[in-house]
């Protein structure tokens, strides 16, 4: 498994238009979690982009309070390997999830999200993009999941969608307010680019069966608009060696000729190489494939894996929790912590209490804001320290717990520290 000390992180991307279906098939293959995978083959971060997640009004209301079934299924598949869901960003049927190995959580800073609607002239979110950006180990990464305008003849609309997203997406993080300003940009999704006129669906099928993919890719609209610098010209896509990912008969690996087959589902990237004096940034892609055996949608999922260069020597300036021996059920409990480097708390910061094996940052049991409630500075040599108290209702049952310090600046957040596990139990009388 890649470690920050090696100056690399491994990222695993998945994009899949799930056609409003619920998860039915095992997701292990899609995530590279076969029984033969070693720890070195697993990713540091998984980025899962979905399109057409079921989004009737009643589902959208429920998803405000509960995870959608797809996000839950991916989280369940990853949690036993010590992955934690950092964030979900949703716009109607568009869903983007980031799962991170627990050991990397406290190196994440300035996590921000954004969305752009492009459906019906920007009034509706059935098409558009969602994104998540963050800093980690001295570099910043932006991940975009998009669903662009469909149909063969609406190429101009897809071009307009891209340029609208680039123009309107804006983050509350200085120096990286725009998607393309980031050190690393990854753009995934159902981009809906088709093949140019001239071939019928059966012609395309015959060429696919002969493995003459290069003949078809010469007619790929996305490659054409990139070459003409109309859209996606700033990004790179590695060579496609898999069949078109759309449109298939449901529960089948055969094309559905109601639409001409095409590569609608894509993964592209951009690296701003020379932005730092101490290192040249680089992304190495070593897989790009589709998964024909997933048959519950009319699209086939696509994945890609990357190693990216990071800067692990850059200080994080987080916090360190002082040792916690035990917290008691039905009693007020306190924890103190100290800042590393020149960090300091702000009124929006909070500390969450979690079960030890939590698999999502949304799974806090309770939280306390810094500077509100019962809170006090602590005088300790050589470090600025603070103590915060949790009410007697925080710990309700025996078990192992953790505390996580979240720096919150409006919608932008970072994880500054996480305590080792500690027990909670009832005091013996």
CSV table of C-alpha atoms in Angstrom, one decimal:
chain,number,residue,atom,x,y,z
A,1,UNK,CA,0.0,0.0,0.0
A,2,UNK,CA,1.4,3.4,-0.9
A,3,UNK,CA,2.4,5.5,2.0
A,4,UNK,CA,3.0,9.2,2.3
A,5,UNK,CA,6.6,8.6,3.4
A,6,UNK,CA,7.3,7.2,-0.1
A,7,UNK,CA,6.1,10.4,-1.7
A,8,UNK,CA,3.2,8.7,-3.6
A,9,UNK,CA,-0.5,8.2,-3.1
A,10,UNK,CA,-2.5,5.6,-5.0
A,11,UNK,CA,-6.0,6.7,-6.2
A,12,UNK,CA,-8.7,4.4,-7.6
A,13,UNK,CA,-11.5,5.9,-9.6
A,14,UNK,CA,-14.8,4.4,-10.6
A,15,UNK,CA,-17.5,5.9,-12.8
A,16,UNK,CA,-20.8,4.2,-13.5
A,17,UNK,CA,-24.2,5.3,-14.8
A,18,UNK,CA,-26.4,3.0,-12.7
A,19,UNK,CA,-29.6,3.7,-14.7
A,20,UNK,CA,-31.8,4.3,-11.6
A,21,UNK,CA,-31.2,0.7,-10.5
A,22,UNK,CA,-30.4,-0.4,-6.9
A,23,UNK,CA,-27.1,-2.2,-6.2
A,24,UNK,CA,-27.4,-5.9,-6.7
A,25,UNK,CA,-24.0,-7.3,-7.8
A,26,UNK,CA,-20.9,-7.7,-5.6
A,27,UNK,CA,-18.7,-4.5,-5.9
A,28,UNK,CA,-15.4,-6.2,-5.0
A,29,UNK,CA,-14.1,-6.6,-8.6
A,30,UNK,CA,-15.0,-3.0,-9.4
A,31,UNK,CA,-12.9,-1.9,-6.4
A,32,UNK,CA,-10.0,-4.2,-7.1
A,33,UNK,CA,-10.8,-6.1,-3.9
A,34,UNK,CA,-10.3,-9.7,-5.2
A,35,UNK,CA,-9.1,-12.4,-2.8
A,36,UNK,CA,-5.8,-12.3,-4.6
A,37,UNK,CA,-5.2,-8.6,-4.1
A,38,UNK,CA,-2.3,-7.7,-1.7
A,39,UNK,CA,-2.2,-4.7,0.6
A,40,UNK,CA,0.2,-3.0,-1.8
A,41,UNK,CA,-2.3,-3.2,-4.6
A,42,UNK,CA,-5.1,-1.4,-2.6
A,43,UNK,CA,-5.6,2.3,-3.0
A,44,UNK,CA,-5.0,5.1,-0.5
A,45,UNK,CA,-8.1,6.9,-1.7
A,46,UNK,CA,-11.2,5.6,-3.6
A,47,UNK,CA,-13.2,8.1,-5.7
A,48,UNK,CA,-16.6,6.8,-6.8
A,49,UNK,CA,-18.7,8.8,-9.3
A,50,UNK,CA,-22.2,7.6,-10.1
A,51,UNK,CA,-24.8,9.0,-12.5
A,52,UNK,CA,-28.6,8.4,-12.6
A,53,UNK,CA,-28.8,7.3,-9.0
A,54,UNK,CA,-32.6,7.0,-8.3
A,55,UNK,CA,-33.7,10.6,-7.5
A,56,UNK,CA,-37.4,11.0,-7.4
A,57,UNK,CA,-38.4,13.8,-4.9
A,58,UNK,CA,-39.1,11.3,-2.1
A,59,UNK,CA,-35.6,9.8,-2.6
A,60,UNK,CA,-33.9,13.2,-2.5
A,61,UNK,CA,-35.7,14.1,0.8
A,62,UNK,CA,-34.6,10.8,2.3
A,63,UNK,CA,-31.0,11.2,1.1
A,64,UNK,CA,-30.7,14.4,3.1
A,65,UNK,CA,-30.9,12.3,6.2
A,66,UNK,CA,-29.8,8.9,5.0
A,67,UNK,CA,-27.2,7.6,2.6
A,68,UNK,CA,-28.4,6.5,-0.8
A,69,UNK,CA,-28.2,2.7,-1.3
A,70,UNK,CA,-25.2,2.9,-3.7
A,71,UNK,CA,-23.1,5.0,-1.3
A,72,UNK,CA,-24.0,2.6,1.6
A,73,UNK,CA,-23.0,-0.4,-0.5
A,74,UNK,CA,-19.6,1.0,-1.4
A,75,UNK,CA,-19.0,2.0,2.2
A,76,UNK,CA,-19.9,-1.5,3.4
A,77,UNK,CA,-17.5,-3.0,0.8
A,78,UNK,CA,-14.6,-0.8,2.0
A,79,UNK,CA,-15.1,-0.4,5.8
A,80,UNK,CA,-13.5,-3.7,6.9
A,81,UNK,CA,-10.3,-2.6,5.1
A,82,UNK,CA,-10.2,0.5,7.3
A,83,UNK,CA,-11.5,3.1,4.8
A,84,UNK,CA,-13.6,6.0,6.0
A,85,UNK,CA,-16.0,8.0,3.8
A,86,UNK,CA,-14.7,11.6,3.8
A,87,UNK,CA,-17.6,13.2,1.9
A,88,UNK,CA,-20.6,12.7,-0.4
A,89,UNK,CA,-21.6,15.4,-2.8
A,90,UNK,CA,-24.9,14.9,-4.6
A,91,UNK,CA,-26.9,16.7,-7.3
A,92,UNK,CA,-30.1,14.8,-8.0
A,93,UNK,CA,-28.9,11.6,-9.8
A,94,UNK,CA,-25.2,12.6,-9.6
A,95,UNK,CA,-23.3,11.3,-6.6
A,96,UNK,CA,-19.6,11.6,-5.8
A,97,UNK,CA,-18.0,9.8,-2.9
A,98,UNK,CA,-14.5,9.9,-1.5
A,99,UNK,CA,-13.2,7.1,0.8
A,100,UNK,CA,-9.8,7.5,2.5
A,101,UNK,CA,-7.7,5.1,4.5
A,102,UNK,CA,-8.0,6.0,8.1
A,103,UNK,CA,-4.3,6.7,8.5
A,104,UNK,CA,-4.5,9.5,6.0
A,105,UNK,CA,-7.5,11.3,7.5
A,106,UNK,CA,-5.6,13.7,9.7
A,107,UNK,CA,-3.6,15.0,6.7
A,108,UNK,CA,-6.7,16.2,4.9
A,109,UNK,CA,-7.2,20.0,4.8
A,110,UNK,CA,-9.6,22.5,3.1
A,111,UNK,CA,-12.1,20.0,1.9
A,112,UNK,CA,-14.7,21.8,-0.2
A,113,UNK,CA,-17.5,20.7,-2.5
A,114,UNK,CA,-19.4,22.3,-5.4
A,115,UNK,CA,-22.0,21.6,-8.0
A,116,UNK,CA,-23.2,23.1,-11.2
A,117,UNK,CA,-26.5,22.5,-12.9
A,118,UNK,CA,-26.6,22.4,-16.7
A,119,UNK,CA,-30.0,20.8,-17.4
A,120,UNK,CA,-32.7,23.0,-19.0
A,121,UNK,CA,-30.3,26.0,-19.4
A,122,UNK,CA,-28.9,25.6,-15.9
A,123,UNK,CA,-32.2,25.5,-14.1
A,124,UNK,CA,-32.4,21.8,-13.4
A,125,UNK,CA,-29.8,19.4,-11.9
A,126,UNK,CA,-30.6,16.3,-14.1
A,127,UNK,CA,-27.4,17.2,-15.9
A,128,UNK,CA,-24.3,18.9,-14.6
A,129,UNK,CA,-21.4,18.2,-12.3
A,130,UNK,CA,-20.5,17.7,-8.7
A,131,UNK,CA,-17.0,17.9,-7.2
A,132,UNK,CA,-14.9,17.5,-4.1
A,133,UNK,CA,-11.5,19.1,-3.6
A,134,UNK,CA,-9.0,18.9,-0.8
A,135,UNK,CA,-5.3,19.4,0.2
A,136,UNK,CA,-3.3,16.4,1.3
A,137,UNK,CA,0.4,16.0,2.0
A,138,UNK,CA,1.2,19.4,0.5
A,139,UNK,CA,-0.7,19.1,-2.8
A,140,UNK,CA,-4.3,19.9,-3.8
A,141,UNK,CA,-6.6,17.6,-5.7
A,142,UNK,CA,-9.9,18.3,-7.5
A,143,UNK,CA,-12.3,15.5,-8.5
A,144,UNK,CA,-15.2,16.2,-10.8
A,145,UNK,CA,-18.1,13.8,-11.6
A,146,UNK,CA,-20.2,15.0,-14.6
A,147,UNK,CA,-23.2,13.9,-16.5
A,148,UNK,CA,-23.5,15.9,-19.7
A,149,UNK,CA,-26.2,16.3,-22.4
A,150,UNK,CA,-27.1,13.0,-24.2
A,151,UNK,CA,-27.9,12.1,-27.8
A,152,UNK,CA,-25.7,11.9,-30.9
A,153,UNK,CA,-26.7,15.2,-32.4
A,154,UNK,CA,-26.3,17.4,-29.3
A,155,UNK,CA,-22.5,17.7,-29.4
A,156,UNK,CA,-22.7,21.5,-29.1
A,157,UNK,CA,-24.6,21.2,-25.9
A,158,UNK,CA,-22.0,18.9,-24.4
A,159,UNK,CA,-19.3,21.4,-25.3
A,160,UNK,CA,-21.4,24.1,-23.7
A,161,UNK,CA,-21.9,22.0,-20.6
A,162,UNK,CA,-18.2,21.6,-20.1
A,163,UNK,CA,-17.5,25.3,-20.5
A,164,UNK,CA,-20.3,26.2,-18.1
A,165,UNK,CA,-18.9,23.9,-15.4
A,166,UNK,CA,-15.4,25.3,-15.8
A,167,UNK,CA,-16.8,28.9,-15.6
A,168,UNK,CA,-19.3,28.5,-12.8
A,169,UNK,CA,-17.6,26.0,-10.4
A,170,UNK,CA,-15.9,28.1,-7.7
A,171,UNK,CA,-14.3,27.0,-4.4
A,172,UNK,CA,-13.9,29.0,-1.1
A,173,UNK,CA,-10.1,28.2,-1.1
A,174,UNK,CA,-7.6,30.9,-2.0
A,175,UNK,CA,-5.4,30.0,-5.1
A,176,UNK,CA,-7.7,27.1,-6.1
A,177,UNK,CA,-11.0,28.8,-6.7
A,178,UNK,CA,-11.2,27.2,-10.2
A,179,UNK,CA,-11.2,23.5,-11.1
A,180,UNK,CA,-8.1,23.9,-13.4
A,181,UNK,CA,-6.1,25.8,-10.8
A,182,UNK,CA,-5.5,22.6,-8.8
A,183,UNK,CA,-2.3,20.6,-8.8
A,184,UNK,CA,-4.2,17.5,-9.8
A,185,UNK,CA,-7.6,17.4,-11.6
A,186,UNK,CA,-9.5,14.2,-12.3
A,187,UNK,CA,-12.7,14.5,-14.4
A,188,UNK,CA,-14.9,11.4,-14.5
A,189,UNK,CA,-18.5,10.6,-15.5
A,190,UNK,CA,-21.0,9.9,-18.2
A,191,UNK,CA,-19.8,12.6,-20.6
A,192,UNK,CA,-22.2,11.3,-23.3
A,193,UNK,CA,-19.8,11.9,-26.2
A,194,UNK,CA,-20.8,9.6,-29.1
A,195,UNK,CA,-19.3,8.5,-32.4
A,196,UNK,CA,-19.4,10.7,-35.5
A,197,UNK,CA,-22.0,9.9,-38.2
A,198,UNK,CA,-21.3,7.3,-40.8
A,199,UNK,CA,-21.6,4.0,-39.0
A,200,UNK,CA,-24.7,2.2,-37.9
A,201,UNK,CA,-25.0,0.4,-34.6
A,202,UNK,CA,-24.5,-3.0,-36.3
A,203,UNK,CA,-21.4,-1.6,-38.1
A,204,UNK,CA,-19.9,-0.5,-34.8
A,205,UNK,CA,-20.8,-3.9,-33.2
A,206,UNK,CA,-19.0,-5.7,-36.1
A,207,UNK,CA,-15.8,-3.6,-35.6
A,208,UNK,CA,-15.9,-4.2,-31.9
A,209,UNK,CA,-16.1,-8.0,-32.4
A,210,UNK,CA,-13.0,-7.7,-34.7
A,211,UNK,CA,-11.3,-5.6,-32.0
A,212,UNK,CA,-10.9,-2.7,-34.5
A,213,UNK,CA,-11.3,-0.2,-31.7
A,214,UNK,CA,-8.9,2.3,-33.2
A,215,UNK,CA,-11.1,2.7,-36.3
A,216,UNK,CA,-14.0,3.6,-34.0
A,217,UNK,CA,-12.0,5.9,-31.7
A,218,UNK,CA,-11.0,8.0,-34.8
A,219,UNK,CA,-14.7,9.0,-34.8
A,220,UNK,CA,-15.0,9.6,-31.1
A,221,UNK,CA,-16.5,13.1,-30.5
A,222,UNK,CA,-14.6,13.6,-27.3
A,223,UNK,CA,-11.2,13.1,-28.9
A,224,UNK,CA,-12.3,15.5,-31.7
A,225,UNK,CA,-13.4,18.3,-29.4
A,226,UNK,CA,-10.2,17.9,-27.4
A,227,UNK,CA,-8.1,18.2,-30.5
A,228,UNK,CA,-10.1,21.2,-31.7
A,229,UNK,CA,-9.7,22.8,-28.2
A,230,UNK,CA,-13.5,23.2,-27.8
A,231,UNK,CA,-13.7,21.3,-24.6
A,232,UNK,CA,-11.6,19.1,-22.3
A,233,UNK,CA,-8.5,20.3,-24.1
A,234,UNK,CA,-6.7,21.0,-20.8
A,235,UNK,CA,-7.1,17.3,-19.8
A,236,UNK,CA,-5.5,14.0,-20.9
A,237,UNK,CA,-7.0,10.6,-21.5
A,238,UNK,CA,-5.0,7.4,-21.7
A,239,UNK,CA,-5.5,5.0,-24.6
A,240,UNK,CA,-8.9,3.2,-24.5
A,241,UNK,CA,-8.5,-0.6,-25.0
A,242,UNK,CA,-12.0,-1.7,-23.9
A,243,UNK,CA,-15.3,-1.9,-25.9
A,244,UNK,CA,-17.9,0.9,-25.9
A,245,UNK,CA,-19.5,1.3,-22.5
A,246,UNK,CA,-23.0,2.1,-23.8
A,247,UNK,CA,-25.7,1.1,-24.7
A,248,UNK,CA,-26.3,-2.5,-23.5
A,249,UNK,CA,-29.4,-4.6,-23.0
A,250,UNK,CA,-30.1,-4.9,-19.3
A,251,UNK,CA,-28.8,-8.1,-17.7
A,252,UNK,CA,-26.7,-8.7,-20.8
A,253,UNK,CA,-23.3,-8.1,-22.4
A,254,UNK,CA,-24.9,-7.5,-25.8
A,255,UNK,CA,-25.5,-4.0,-27.3
A,256,UNK,CA,-29.0,-2.6,-27.4
A,257,UNK,CA,-29.3,-1.0,-30.8
A,258,UNK,CA,-31.8,1.6,-29.7
A,259,UNK,CA,-28.7,3.7,-29.4
A,260,UNK,CA,-25.5,3.5,-31.4
A,261,UNK,CA,-22.7,2.0,-29.1
A,262,UNK,CA,-20.2,4.6,-27.9
A,263,UNK,CA,-17.7,5.4,-25.1
A,264,UNK,CA,-19.9,7.6,-23.0
A,265,UNK,CA,-18.1,6.8,-19.7
A,266,UNK,CA,-14.7,8.3,-19.3
A,267,UNK,CA,-11.9,9.2,-16.9
A,268,UNK,CA,-9.5,12.1,-17.7
A,269,UNK,CA,-6.9,14.0,-15.7
A,270,UNK,CA,-4.6,17.0,-15.6
A,271,UNK,CA,-1.4,17.7,-13.7
A,272,UNK,CA,0.1,21.1,-13.1
A,273,UNK,CA,3.6,19.8,-13.0
A,274,UNK,CA,5.9,22.6,-12.1
A,275,UNK,CA,4.2,24.6,-9.3
A,276,UNK,CA,6.6,23.8,-6.5
A,277,UNK,CA,10.4,24.3,-6.3
A,278,UNK,CA,11.0,21.1,-4.3
A,279,UNK,CA,9.3,18.6,-6.5
A,280,UNK,CA,7.9,18.0,-10.0
A,281,UNK,CA,4.4,16.7,-9.8
A,282,UNK,CA,3.4,13.6,-11.8
A,283,UNK,CA,0.4,11.3,-12.2
A,284,UNK,CA,1.1,7.8,-13.5
A,285,UNK,CA,-2.0,5.9,-14.8
A,286,UNK,CA,-1.5,2.1,-14.8
A,287,UNK,CA,-5.0,0.9,-15.5
A,288,UNK,CA,-8.1,2.0,-17.5
A,289,UNK,CA,-10.7,-0.6,-18.0
A,290,UNK,CA,-14.4,-1.5,-18.1
A,291,UNK,CA,-16.3,-4.4,-16.5
A,292,UNK,CA,-18.6,-6.3,-18.9
A,293,UNK,CA,-19.8,-8.6,-16.2
A,294,UNK,CA,-21.7,-5.8,-14.4
A,295,UNK,CA,-25.1,-6.1,-16.2
A,296,UNK,CA,-27.7,-4.3,-14.1
A,297,UNK,CA,-27.3,-1.1,-16.0
A,298,UNK,CA,-27.3,-0.2,-19.7
A,299,UNK,CA,-23.8,1.2,-19.1
A,300,UNK,CA,-20.7,-0.7,-18.1
A,301,UNK,CA,-18.7,0.8,-15.2
A,302,UNK,CA,-15.1,2.1,-15.9
A,303,UNK,CA,-12.2,2.3,-13.5
A,304,UNK,CA,-8.7,3.8,-13.5
A,305,UNK,CA,-5.8,3.7,-11.1
A,306,UNK,CA,-3.2,6.4,-10.6
A,307,UNK,CA,-0.1,7.0,-8.5
A,308,UNK,CA,0.5,10.7,-7.8
A,309,UNK,CA,3.5,12.5,-6.4
A,310,UNK,CA,2.9,14.3,-3.1
A,311,UNK,CA,5.0,16.4,-0.7
A,312,UNK,CA,5.0,14.5,2.6
A,313,UNK,CA,7.6,16.8,4.2
A,314,UNK,CA,5.2,19.7,4.3
A,315,UNK,CA,4.0,20.2,7.9
A,316,UNK,CA,0.3,19.7,8.6
A,317,UNK,CA,0.0,21.8,11.8
A,318,UNK,CA,-2.8,19.8,13.3
A,319,UNK,CA,-3.6,19.0,16.9
A,320,UNK,CA,-2.6,16.2,19.2
A,321,UNK,CA,-5.0,14.8,21.8
A,322,UNK,CA,-3.6,14.2,25.2
A,323,UNK,CA,-3.9,10.6,26.4
A,324,UNK,CA,-7.4,9.4,27.4
A,325,UNK,CA,-7.6,6.5,29.8
A,326,UNK,CA,-11.3,6.0,30.0
A,327,UNK,CA,-14.6,7.9,29.7
A,328,UNK,CA,-17.5,7.1,31.9
A,329,UNK,CA,-21.1,6.4,31.0
A,330,UNK,CA,-23.6,9.0,32.3
A,331,UNK,CA,-20.8,11.3,33.5
A,332,UNK,CA,-19.3,14.5,32.2
A,333,UNK,CA,-16.0,13.7,30.4
A,334,UNK,CA,-13.2,16.0,29.2
A,335,UNK,CA,-10.3,15.9,26.8
A,336,UNK,CA,-7.4,18.3,26.4
A,337,UNK,CA,-5.3,18.7,23.2
A,338,UNK,CA,-2.4,20.8,22.0
A,339,UNK,CA,-1.7,22.5,18.7
A,340,UNK,CA,1.2,21.4,16.5
A,341,UNK,CA,3.1,24.2,14.8
A,342,UNK,CA,1.3,27.5,14.6
A,343,UNK,CA,-2.3,26.2,14.5
A,344,UNK,CA,-5.1,27.7,16.5
A,345,UNK,CA,-8.8,27.0,17.1
A,346,UNK,CA,-11.7,28.9,15.6
A,347,UNK,CA,-15.3,29.2,16.8
A,348,UNK,CA,-16.6,26.9,14.0
A,349,UNK,CA,-14.3,24.1,14.9
A,350,UNK,CA,-15.8,21.0,16.6
A,351,UNK,CA,-14.8,17.7,18.1
A,352,UNK,CA,-16.9,14.6,17.3
A,353,UNK,CA,-17.2,11.5,19.4
A,354,UNK,CA,-17.2,8.3,17.3
A,355,UNK,CA,-17.2,4.6,17.7
A,356,UNK,CA,-13.7,3.2,17.2
A,357,UNK,CA,-14.3,1.6,13.8
A,358,UNK,CA,-16.4,4.4,12.3
A,359,UNK,CA,-16.6,4.2,8.5
A,360,UNK,CA,-17.9,7.7,7.7
A,361,UNK,CA,-17.2,11.2,9.1
A,362,UNK,CA,-21.0,11.6,9.2
A,363,UNK,CA,-21.2,8.8,11.9
A,364,UNK,CA,-20.4,11.0,14.9
A,365,UNK,CA,-22.4,10.2,18.0
A,366,UNK,CA,-22.3,13.7,19.5
A,367,UNK,CA,-20.1,16.8,19.0
A,368,UNK,CA,-19.1,19.9,20.9
A,369,UNK,CA,-18.1,23.2,19.3
A,370,UNK,CA,-14.8,24.7,20.4
A,371,UNK,CA,-15.2,27.8,22.5
A,372,UNK,CA,-18.9,27.1,23.3
A,373,UNK,CA,-20.3,25.3,26.2
A,374,UNK,CA,-17.8,24.2,28.8
A,375,UNK,CA,-14.4,24.9,27.4
A,376,UNK,CA,-11.1,26.3,28.8
A,377,UNK,CA,-7.6,27.1,27.8
A,378,UNK,CA,-5.0,24.9,29.6
A,379,UNK,CA,-1.6,26.2,30.7
A,380,UNK,CA,1.1,23.7,29.7
A,381,UNK,CA,4.8,24.3,29.0
A,382,UNK,CA,5.9,24.5,25.3
A,383,UNK,CA,2.4,24.2,23.8
A,384,UNK,CA,-0.9,26.0,23.5
A,385,UNK,CA,-3.5,23.7,24.9
A,386,UNK,CA,-7.2,23.6,25.4
A,387,UNK,CA,-9.7,21.4,27.2
A,388,UNK,CA,-13.3,20.7,26.2
A,389,UNK,CA,-16.0,18.9,28.2
A,390,UNK,CA,-18.7,16.6,26.8
A,391,UNK,CA,-22.0,16.3,28.7
A,392,UNK,CA,-23.1,13.3,30.7
A,393,UNK,CA,-25.2,12.1,27.8
A,394,UNK,CA,-22.3,11.7,25.4
A,395,UNK,CA,-21.3,8.1,26.3
A,396,UNK,CA,-24.4,6.0,26.6
A,397,UNK,CA,-23.1,2.4,26.2
A,398,UNK,CA,-19.9,0.4,26.9
A,399,UNK,CA,-17.4,0.2,24.0
A,400,UNK,CA,-14.3,1.7,22.3
A,401,UNK,CA,-14.4,5.3,21.1
A,402,UNK,CA,-12.4,7.9,19.2
A,403,UNK,CA,-12.4,11.7,19.1
A,404,UNK,CA,-11.9,13.6,15.9
A,405,UNK,CA,-11.1,17.3,15.6
A,406,UNK,CA,-12.7,19.0,12.6
A,407,UNK,CA,-11.7,22.5,11.6
A,408,UNK,CA,-14.7,24.2,10.0
A,409,UNK,CA,-14.5,27.5,8.1
A,410,UNK,CA,-18.0,27.9,6.6
A,411,UNK,CA,-18.4,25.0,4.1
A,412,UNK,CA,-14.7,24.2,4.1
A,413,UNK,CA,-13.4,21.7,6.6
A,414,UNK,CA,-10.2,19.8,7.5
A,415,UNK,CA,-9.4,17.0,9.9
A,416,UNK,CA,-6.8,18.2,12.3
A,417,UNK,CA,-6.5,15.3,14.7
A,418,UNK,CA,-7.8,11.9,15.8
A,419,UNK,CA,-7.4,10.3,19.2
A,420,UNK,CA,-6.3,6.7,19.7
A,421,UNK,CA,-9.2,4.4,20.7
A,422,UNK,CA,-10.2,4.6,24.3
A,423,UNK,CA,-12.8,2.7,26.4
A,424,UNK,CA,-16.1,3.9,27.7
A,425,UNK,CA,-17.7,2.1,30.5
A,426,UNK,CA,-19.7,2.5,33.7
A,427,UNK,CA,-17.8,3.5,36.8
A,428,UNK,CA,-17.5,0.7,39.3
A,429,UNK,CA,-19.1,1.5,42.6
